[in-house]
Amino acid sequence: MMRKYLLPILALIGLLLAVAMVLIGNRQPPVSKPAAQSPVAPFASYVAGSGIIEASTGNILVGTPVPGIVVELYVSTGSQVKAGDKLFKIDDREQQAQRLLATAKIKEIAVRLAQARSQFELADSVSDKRAISVEELNRRRFAVKLAEAEQASSQAQVVQIQMDINRHTVRAPIRGRILQNTMRVGEFVQGGAPGAASMLIGNDDWLFVRADIDENDAWRVQPGARAVAFVRGKPTLHTALKFERVDPFVLPKKSLTGASTERVDTRALQVIYSFDHTALPVYVGQQVDVFIETNVDKLSPEAASTPSSVKAP
């Protein structure tokens, strides 16, 4: 009797399991909330771009006029400096030795000059001019002139060596903050173009935003247009921007956003705005989202009639 109903029962259980699995598989997964809300443009018509925060003076990569080993570091990352403050020092022991030799040579020439003057004054003070020939008197006079010239040349050499020594101490070109420092005492630094060991300085009292606008939207950007910057990850943090300038040369786009429609060969127009550093908790080098207002009424009728003039990018 039990065997008679066993197979139908097992078939019914299998059918119920299959229906349950289908229902579970077709169930819509819960929609995950984004980690951060996207910013909402405050303008009815606008263009958007990715902006890079930089110092108002530009991010200055400090170089050294001479190569050598760093022997002194006078600042650290984050230090505030004034124009002319010492930043770091390159080994100058060779120049110091040259200055010692040049200084000793000045003393030697000073003795020869004193001797030449004494001999000339002695010959010139002779009352009877027949006691010394004109030729001998001129020779002693010219010996004095030659010693004076040698003294002036030696003094100039000491000044030159001192200037070379001063070049080994690199000073701040502007008032600002040390934004980055990868130098270490004992490291060798290249002269001219900075290498791996370098120092970055800039004035961050007033910050600039360098916004990259896609070349397809460049024609919509109007100098002086209002703009707003949003902090990425926290769209409630935003500030109005002050227009500074438009760089008139369109560059290959370097700041990629990761969008699937983005092309590496896209070029971008760089629009520079500024704001007070206290307005946003951001740092130099940080990316922000920038929205620039466009006004189609100020565009030509031909441009305003195109769909792209009224649609957001």
mmCIF file of C-alpha atoms in Angstrom:
data_model
loop_
_atom_site.group_PDB
_atom_site.id
_atom_site.type_symbol
_atom_site.label_atom_id
_atom_site.label_comp_id
_atom_site.label_asym_id
_atom_site.label_seq_id
_atom_site.Cartn_x
_atom_site.Cartn_y
_atom_site.Cartn_z
ATOM 1 C CA MET A 1 0.000 0.000 0.000
ATOM 2 C CA MET A 2 2.853 2.328 0.924
ATOM 3 C CA ARG A 3 4.708 1.628 -2.316
ATOM 4 C CA LYS A 4 1.608 2.555 -4.300
ATOM 5 C CA TYR A 5 1.719 6.208 -3.087
ATOM 6 C CA LEU A 6 5.519 6.618 -2.703
ATOM 7 C CA LEU A 7 6.297 7.589 -6.298
ATOM 8 C CA PRO A 8 3.421 10.131 -6.608
ATOM 9 C CA ILE A 9 4.465 11.718 -3.320
ATOM 10 C CA LEU A 10 8.100 12.006 -4.421
ATOM 11 C CA ALA A 11 6.979 13.448 -7.770
ATOM 12 C CA LEU A 12 4.804 16.027 -5.984
ATOM 13 C CA ILE A 13 7.696 17.002 -3.681
ATOM 14 C CA GLY A 14 10.004 17.394 -6.687
ATOM 15 C CA LEU A 15 7.420 19.553 -8.460
ATOM 16 C CA LEU A 16 7.047 21.790 -5.405
ATOM 17 C CA LEU A 17 10.853 22.165 -5.120
ATOM 18 C CA ALA A 18 11.089 23.071 -8.803
ATOM 19 C CA VAL A 19 8.354 25.703 -8.474
ATOM 20 C CA ALA A 20 10.077 27.138 -5.377
ATOM 21 C CA MET A 21 13.419 27.355 -7.162
ATOM 22 C CA VAL A 22 11.837 29.121 -10.147
ATOM 23 C CA LEU A 23 10.135 31.629 -7.865
ATOM 24 C CA ILE A 24 13.369 32.280 -5.982
ATOM 25 C CA GLY A 25 15.343 32.650 -9.217
ATOM 26 C CA ASN A 26 12.857 35.132 -10.711
ATOM 27 C CA ARG A 27 12.765 37.292 -7.602
ATOM 28 C CA GLN A 28 14.187 40.768 -8.226
ATOM 29 C CA PRO A 29 17.341 41.461 -6.210
ATOM 30 C CA PRO A 30 17.167 44.467 -3.900
ATOM 31 C CA VAL A 31 18.446 47.679 -5.503
ATOM 32 C CA SER A 32 21.701 48.663 -3.809
ATOM 33 C CA LYS A 33 22.014 52.282 -2.830
ATOM 34 C CA PRO A 34 25.041 54.164 -4.200
ATOM 35 C CA ALA A 35 27.810 54.871 -1.733
ATOM 36 C CA ALA A 36 27.421 58.577 -2.463
ATOM 37 C CA GLN A 37 24.712 60.537 -4.212
ATOM 38 C CA SER A 38 25.618 62.240 -7.459
ATOM 39 C CA PRO A 39 25.605 66.036 -7.404
ATOM 40 C CA VAL A 40 22.681 67.857 -8.961
ATOM 41 C CA ALA A 41 23.520 70.731 -11.288
ATOM 42 C CA PRO A 42 22.151 74.045 -9.956
ATOM 43 C CA PHE A 43 21.638 75.457 -13.472
ATOM 44 C CA ALA A 44 18.917 74.774 -16.026
ATOM 45 C CA SER A 45 21.480 74.713 -18.841
ATOM 46 C CA TYR A 46 25.072 73.784 -18.139
ATOM 47 C CA VAL A 47 28.181 71.897 -19.121
ATOM 48 C CA ALA A 48 29.964 69.608 -16.714
ATOM 49 C CA GLY A 49 33.572 68.665 -16.318
ATOM 50 C CA SER A 50 36.090 67.141 -13.981
ATOM 51 C CA GLY A 51 38.189 69.680 -12.083
ATOM 52 C CA ILE A 52 41.604 69.418 -10.438
ATOM 53 C CA ILE A 53 42.434 71.532 -7.395
ATOM 54 C CA GLU A 54 45.732 73.392 -7.653
ATOM 55 C CA ALA A 55 47.474 76.226 -5.837
ATOM 56 C CA SER A 56 46.753 79.778 -6.971
ATOM 57 C CA THR A 57 50.431 80.198 -7.875
ATOM 58 C CA GLY A 58 50.441 76.913 -9.729
ATOM 59 C CA ASN A 59 52.047 73.751 -8.390
ATOM 60 C CA ILE A 60 55.729 74.720 -8.561
ATOM 61 C CA LEU A 61 58.178 71.827 -8.787
ATOM 62 C CA VAL A 62 61.290 73.251 -7.142
ATOM 63 C CA GLY A 63 64.533 72.495 -8.962
ATOM 64 C CA THR A 64 68.183 73.058 -8.193
ATOM 65 C CA PRO A 65 70.645 74.841 -10.520
ATOM 66 C CA VAL A 66 73.417 72.409 -9.569
ATOM 67 C CA PRO A 67 73.410 68.621 -9.113
ATOM 68 C CA GLY A 68 74.682 67.111 -5.909
ATOM 69 C CA ILE A 69 73.927 65.401 -2.616
ATOM 70 C CA VAL A 70 71.374 66.927 -0.247
ATOM 71 C CA VAL A 71 73.108 67.715 3.055
ATOM 72 C CA GLU A 72 70.457 69.885 4.736
ATOM 73 C CA LEU A 73 66.641 69.990 4.676
ATOM 74 C CA TYR A 74 65.208 73.128 6.254
ATOM 75 C CA VAL A 75 61.489 72.376 5.676
ATOM 76 C CA SER A 76 59.092 69.442 5.717
ATOM 77 C CA THR A 77 55.811 68.643 3.998
ATOM 78 C CA GLY A 78 53.169 71.161 5.072
ATOM 79 C CA SER A 79 55.632 73.850 6.180
ATOM 80 C CA GLN A 80 54.675 77.466 5.493
ATOM 81 C CA VAL A 81 57.513 79.442 3.906
ATOM 82 C CA LYS A 82 58.130 83.002 2.797
ATOM 83 C CA ALA A 83 59.860 84.017 -0.407
ATOM 84 C CA GLY A 84 63.598 83.637 0.142
ATOM 85 C CA ASP A 85 63.396 81.094 2.959
ATOM 86 C CA LYS A 86 65.866 78.214 2.798
ATOM 87 C CA LEU A 87 64.445 74.938 1.477
ATOM 88 C CA PHE A 88 67.423 72.603 1.157
ATOM 89 C CA LYS A 89 71.186 72.659 0.663
ATOM 90 C CA ILE A 90 73.429 70.788 -1.782
ATOM 91 C CA ASP A 91 76.919 69.669 -0.743
ATOM 92 C CA ASP A 92 79.256 72.655 -1.377
ATOM 93 C CA ARG A 93 82.515 71.499 0.257
ATOM 94 C CA GLU A 94 84.422 71.741 -3.025
ATOM 95 C CA GLN A 95 83.379 75.361 -3.475
ATOM 96 C CA GLN A 96 84.224 76.129 0.148
ATOM 97 C CA ALA A 97 87.767 74.808 -0.459
ATOM 98 C CA GLN A 98 88.052 76.938 -3.601
ATOM 99 C CA ARG A 99 87.039 80.010 -1.621
ATOM 100 C CA LEU A 100 89.770 79.335 0.967
ATOM 101 C CA LEU A 101 92.411 79.181 -1.772
ATOM 102 C CA ALA A 102 91.064 82.319 -3.460
ATOM 103 C CA THR A 103 91.024 84.204 -0.144
ATOM 104 C CA ALA A 104 94.623 83.190 0.563
ATOM 105 C CA LYS A 105 95.601 84.369 -2.908
ATOM 106 C CA ILE A 106 94.099 87.799 -2.172
ATOM 107 C CA LYS A 107 96.367 88.118 0.864
ATOM 108 C CA GLU A 108 99.381 87.113 -1.226
ATOM 109 C CA ILE A 109 98.560 89.686 -3.894
ATOM 110 C CA ALA A 110 97.978 92.331 -1.210
ATOM 111 C CA VAL A 111 101.543 91.800 0.014
ATOM 112 C CA ARG A 112 102.935 92.080 -3.534
ATOM 113 C CA LEU A 113 100.860 95.226 -4.088
ATOM 114 C CA ALA A 114 102.217 96.802 -0.901
ATOM 115 C CA GLN A 115 105.764 95.941 -1.978
ATOM 116 C CA ALA A 116 105.216 97.390 -5.468
ATOM 117 C CA ARG A 117 103.775 100.601 -4.031
ATOM 118 C CA SER A 118 106.671 100.934 -1.620
ATOM 119 C CA GLN A 119 109.225 100.552 -4.401
ATOM 120 C CA PHE A 120 107.376 102.990 -6.623
ATOM 121 C CA GLU A 121 106.979 105.583 -3.852
ATOM 122 C CA LEU A 122 110.654 105.220 -2.994
ATOM 123 C CA ALA A 123 111.689 105.778 -6.601
ATOM 124 C CA ASP A 124 109.245 108.630 -7.083
ATOM 125 C CA SER A 125 110.398 110.385 -3.917
ATOM 126 C CA VAL A 126 114.003 110.694 -5.089
ATOM 127 C CA SER A 127 114.789 114.400 -5.317
ATOM 128 C CA ASP A 128 117.386 114.007 -8.009
ATOM 129 C CA LYS A 129 115.527 112.516 -10.948
ATOM 130 C CA ARG A 130 118.830 111.671 -12.560
ATOM 131 C CA ALA A 131 119.351 108.973 -9.912
ATOM 132 C CA ILE A 132 116.684 106.758 -11.521
ATOM 133 C CA SER A 133 115.773 106.317 -15.142
ATOM 134 C CA VAL A 134 112.365 107.099 -16.531
ATOM 135 C CA GLU A 135 112.099 103.527 -17.716
ATOM 136 C CA GLU A 136 112.687 102.147 -14.217
ATOM 137 C CA LEU A 137 110.185 104.602 -12.731
ATOM 138 C CA ASN A 138 107.540 103.544 -15.296
ATOM 139 C CA ARG A 139 108.296 99.854 -14.647
ATOM 140 C CA ARG A 140 107.592 100.321 -10.943
ATOM 141 C CA ARG A 141 104.461 102.361 -11.690
ATOM 142 C CA PHE A 142 103.125 99.636 -13.985
ATOM 143 C CA ALA A 143 104.040 96.974 -11.412
ATOM 144 C CA VAL A 144 101.681 98.738 -9.014
ATOM 145 C CA LYS A 145 98.915 98.826 -11.656
ATOM 146 C CA LEU A 146 99.433 95.135 -12.426
ATOM 147 C CA ALA A 147 99.249 94.182 -8.754
ATOM 148 C CA GLU A 148 96.074 96.237 -8.348
ATOM 149 C CA ALA A 149 94.527 94.448 -11.355
ATOM 150 C CA GLU A 150 95.493 91.061 -9.926
ATOM 151 C CA GLN A 151 93.955 92.035 -6.613
ATOM 152 C CA ALA A 152 90.699 93.087 -8.275
ATOM 153 C CA SER A 153 90.640 89.839 -10.287
ATOM 154 C CA SER A 154 91.187 87.743 -7.146
ATOM 155 C CA GLN A 155 88.465 89.608 -5.291
ATOM 156 C CA ALA A 156 86.084 89.044 -8.189
ATOM 157 C CA GLN A 157 86.962 85.338 -8.133
ATOM 158 C CA VAL A 158 86.074 85.148 -4.437
ATOM 159 C CA VAL A 159 82.731 86.840 -5.183
ATOM 160 C CA GLN A 160 82.105 84.379 -8.001
ATOM 161 C CA ILE A 161 82.855 81.403 -5.769
ATOM 162 C CA GLN A 162 80.580 82.835 -3.056
ATOM 163 C CA MET A 163 77.760 83.198 -5.599
ATOM 164 C CA ASP A 164 78.322 79.568 -6.605
ATOM 165 C CA ILE A 165 78.133 78.573 -2.937
ATOM 166 C CA ASN A 166 74.884 80.507 -2.568
ATOM 167 C CA ARG A 167 73.436 78.586 -5.533
ATOM 168 C CA HIS A 168 73.874 75.375 -3.543
ATOM 169 C CA THR A 169 71.282 76.622 -1.052
ATOM 170 C CA VAL A 170 67.859 76.541 -2.746
ATOM 171 C CA ARG A 171 65.361 79.097 -1.459
ATOM 172 C CA ALA A 172 61.594 79.448 -1.758
ATOM 173 C CA PRO A 173 60.607 81.357 -4.920
ATOM 174 C CA ILE A 174 57.237 82.413 -3.456
ATOM 175 C CA ARG A 175 55.301 82.586 -0.214
ATOM 176 C CA GLY A 176 53.364 79.367 0.181
ATOM 177 C CA ARG A 177 53.221 75.847 1.572
ATOM 178 C CA ILE A 178 55.374 72.788 0.934
ATOM 179 C CA LEU A 179 52.782 70.554 -0.719
ATOM 180 C CA GLN A 180 55.055 67.562 -1.210
ATOM 181 C CA ASN A 181 58.635 66.658 -0.375
ATOM 182 C CA THR A 182 60.313 63.466 -1.558
ATOM 183 C CA MET A 183 63.858 64.654 -0.809
ATOM 184 C CA ARG A 184 65.956 63.011 1.872
ATOM 185 C CA VAL A 185 69.310 63.982 3.325
ATOM 186 C CA GLY A 186 71.999 61.997 1.520
ATOM 187 C CA GLU A 187 70.071 61.636 -1.749
ATOM 188 C CA PHE A 188 71.522 62.813 -5.034
ATOM 189 C CA VAL A 189 69.422 65.357 -6.932
ATOM 190 C CA GLN A 190 69.773 66.230 -10.586
ATOM 191 C CA GLY A 191 70.376 69.780 -11.710
ATOM 192 C CA GLY A 192 67.868 71.428 -14.029
ATOM 193 C CA ALA A 193 64.793 69.227 -14.474
ATOM 194 C CA PRO A 194 63.708 67.728 -11.108
ATOM 195 C CA GLY A 195 63.914 63.952 -10.812
ATOM 196 C CA ALA A 196 62.440 61.427 -8.376
ATOM 197 C CA ALA A 197 63.697 63.446 -5.408
ATOM 198 C CA SER A 198 61.817 66.721 -5.668
ATOM 199 C CA MET A 199 59.866 69.333 -3.748
ATOM 200 C CA LEU A 200 56.471 70.829 -4.634
ATOM 201 C CA ILE A 201 55.454 74.272 -3.407
ATOM 202 C CA GLY A 202 52.401 76.468 -3.906
ATOM 203 C CA ASN A 203 50.240 79.086 -2.231
ATOM 204 C CA ASP A 204 47.019 77.415 -1.084
ATOM 205 C CA ASP A 205 45.448 80.430 0.633
ATOM 206 C CA TRP A 206 43.390 80.830 -2.531
ATOM 207 C CA LEU A 207 42.800 77.688 -4.613
ATOM 208 C CA PHE A 208 42.267 77.241 -8.339
ATOM 209 C CA VAL A 209 40.092 74.659 -10.085
ATOM 210 C CA ARG A 210 41.242 73.560 -13.551
ATOM 211 C CA ALA A 211 38.119 72.124 -15.166
ATOM 212 C CA ASP A 212 38.382 69.912 -18.261
ATOM 213 C CA ILE A 213 35.464 70.541 -20.621
ATOM 214 C CA ASP A 214 34.963 68.063 -23.458
ATOM 215 C CA GLU A 215 35.861 69.555 -26.827
ATOM 216 C CA ASN A 216 32.331 68.810 -28.074
ATOM 217 C CA ASP A 217 30.987 71.224 -25.433
ATOM 218 C CA ALA A 218 33.793 73.784 -25.646
ATOM 219 C CA TRP A 219 31.743 76.093 -27.866
ATOM 220 C CA ARG A 220 29.121 76.383 -25.125
ATOM 221 C CA VAL A 221 31.545 77.757 -22.534
ATOM 222 C CA GLN A 222 31.307 81.521 -22.121
ATOM 223 C CA PRO A 223 34.048 83.474 -20.305
ATOM 224 C CA GLY A 224 32.764 84.778 -16.979
ATOM 225 C CA ALA A 225 29.964 82.218 -16.682
ATOM 226 C CA ARG A 226 28.909 81.147 -13.213
ATOM 227 C CA ALA A 227 30.175 77.805 -11.950
ATOM 228 C CA VAL A 228 29.855 75.545 -8.914
ATOM 229 C CA ALA A 229 32.245 72.863 -7.651
ATOM 230 C CA PHE A 230 31.044 69.768 -5.759
ATOM 231 C CA VAL A 231 33.237 67.585 -3.573
ATOM 232 C CA ARG A 232 33.234 64.013 -4.842
ATOM 233 C CA GLY A 233 31.681 61.589 -2.366
ATOM 234 C CA LYS A 234 29.874 64.401 -0.532
ATOM 235 C CA PRO A 235 27.671 66.417 -2.925
ATOM 236 C CA THR A 236 26.314 68.506 -0.065
ATOM 237 C CA LEU A 237 29.768 70.144 0.087
ATOM 238 C CA HIS A 238 29.935 72.666 -2.716
ATOM 239 C CA THR A 239 30.901 76.264 -3.358
ATOM 240 C CA ALA A 240 30.475 78.931 -5.989
ATOM 241 C CA LEU A 241 33.539 79.609 -8.109
ATOM 242 C CA LYS A 242 35.111 82.797 -9.373
ATOM 243 C CA PHE A 243 36.036 82.863 -13.060
ATOM 244 C CA GLU A 244 39.726 83.433 -13.762
ATOM 245 C CA ARG A 245 40.450 82.605 -17.388
ATOM 246 C CA VAL A 246 40.090 80.147 -20.253
ATOM 247 C CA ASP A 247 43.271 78.565 -21.566
ATOM 248 C CA PRO A 248 42.945 79.086 -25.341
ATOM 249 C CA PHE A 249 44.701 75.831 -26.266
ATOM 250 C CA VAL A 250 42.718 72.573 -26.287
ATOM 251 C CA LEU A 251 44.749 69.731 -24.753
ATOM 252 C CA PRO A 252 44.416 65.936 -24.807
ATOM 253 C CA LYS A 253 42.180 64.926 -21.916
ATOM 254 C CA LYS A 254 44.188 63.488 -19.008
ATOM 255 C CA SER A 255 41.628 63.425 -16.214
ATOM 256 C CA LEU A 256 39.532 60.347 -17.074
ATOM 257 C CA THR A 257 36.286 59.705 -15.210
ATOM 258 C CA GLY A 258 35.933 56.011 -16.069
ATOM 259 C CA ALA A 259 32.674 56.419 -17.991
ATOM 260 C CA SER A 260 32.044 53.719 -20.618
ATOM 261 C CA THR A 261 31.432 56.381 -23.285
ATOM 262 C CA GLU A 262 34.696 58.177 -22.599
ATOM 263 C CA ARG A 263 37.414 58.057 -25.246
ATOM 264 C CA VAL A 264 41.089 58.351 -24.474
ATOM 265 C CA ASP A 265 41.642 60.451 -27.609
ATOM 266 C CA THR A 266 39.173 63.108 -26.422
ATOM 267 C CA ARG A 267 40.571 66.612 -26.107
ATOM 268 C CA ALA A 268 39.483 69.095 -23.488
ATOM 269 C CA LEU A 269 39.251 72.847 -23.034
ATOM 270 C CA GLN A 270 40.630 73.936 -19.673
ATOM 271 C CA VAL A 271 38.631 76.587 -17.807
ATOM 272 C CA ILE A 272 40.179 77.979 -14.628
ATOM 273 C CA TYR A 273 38.096 79.103 -11.659
ATOM 274 C CA SER A 274 39.111 79.968 -8.099
ATOM 275 C CA PHE A 275 37.696 79.921 -4.563
ATOM 276 C CA ASP A 276 38.728 80.563 -0.968
ATOM 277 C CA HIS A 277 40.428 77.530 0.598
ATOM 278 C CA THR A 278 38.156 77.813 3.654
ATOM 279 C CA ALA A 279 35.036 77.261 1.530
ATOM 280 C CA LEU A 280 35.657 73.526 1.023
ATOM 281 C CA PRO A 281 37.648 70.855 2.890
ATOM 282 C CA VAL A 282 39.709 69.899 -0.160
ATOM 283 C CA TYR A 283 43.391 69.502 -0.918
ATOM 284 C CA VAL A 284 45.629 70.386 -3.817
ATOM 285 C CA GLY A 285 45.496 67.617 -6.409
ATOM 286 C CA GLN A 286 41.968 66.501 -5.443
ATOM 287 C CA GLN A 287 39.262 66.049 -8.108
ATOM 288 C CA VAL A 288 35.916 67.849 -7.946
ATOM 289 C CA ASP A 289 32.852 67.957 -10.171
ATOM 290 C CA VAL A 290 32.370 71.328 -11.872
ATOM 291 C CA PHE A 291 29.143 72.612 -13.449
ATOM 292 C CA ILE A 292 29.356 75.718 -15.632
ATOM 293 C CA GLU A 293 26.210 77.630 -16.545
ATOM 294 C CA THR A 294 25.452 78.182 -20.217
ATOM 295 C CA ASN A 295 23.115 80.805 -21.611
ATOM 296 C CA VAL A 296 21.764 79.885 -25.039
ATOM 297 C CA ASP A 297 20.242 83.358 -25.436
ATOM 298 C CA LYS A 298 23.738 84.769 -25.873
ATOM 299 C CA LEU A 299 24.662 82.252 -28.566
ATOM 300 C CA SER A 300 24.124 82.750 -32.274
ATOM 301 C CA PRO A 301 20.732 81.648 -33.694
ATOM 302 C CA GLU A 302 22.441 78.896 -35.686
ATOM 303 C CA ALA A 303 24.124 77.496 -32.575
ATOM 304 C CA ALA A 304 21.045 77.862 -30.388
ATOM 305 C CA SER A 305 18.939 75.895 -32.876
ATOM 306 C CA THR A 306 21.062 72.753 -32.446
ATOM 307 C CA PRO A 307 19.844 70.161 -29.934
ATOM 308 C CA SER A 308 23.170 70.091 -28.077
ATOM 309 C CA SER A 309 22.767 73.722 -27.063
ATOM 310 C CA VAL A 310 19.888 72.931 -24.738
ATOM 311 C CA LYS A 311 20.703 69.433 -23.592
ATOM 312 C CA ALA A 312 22.931 68.686 -20.658
ATOM 313 C CA PRO A 313 26.005 66.603 -21.477
#
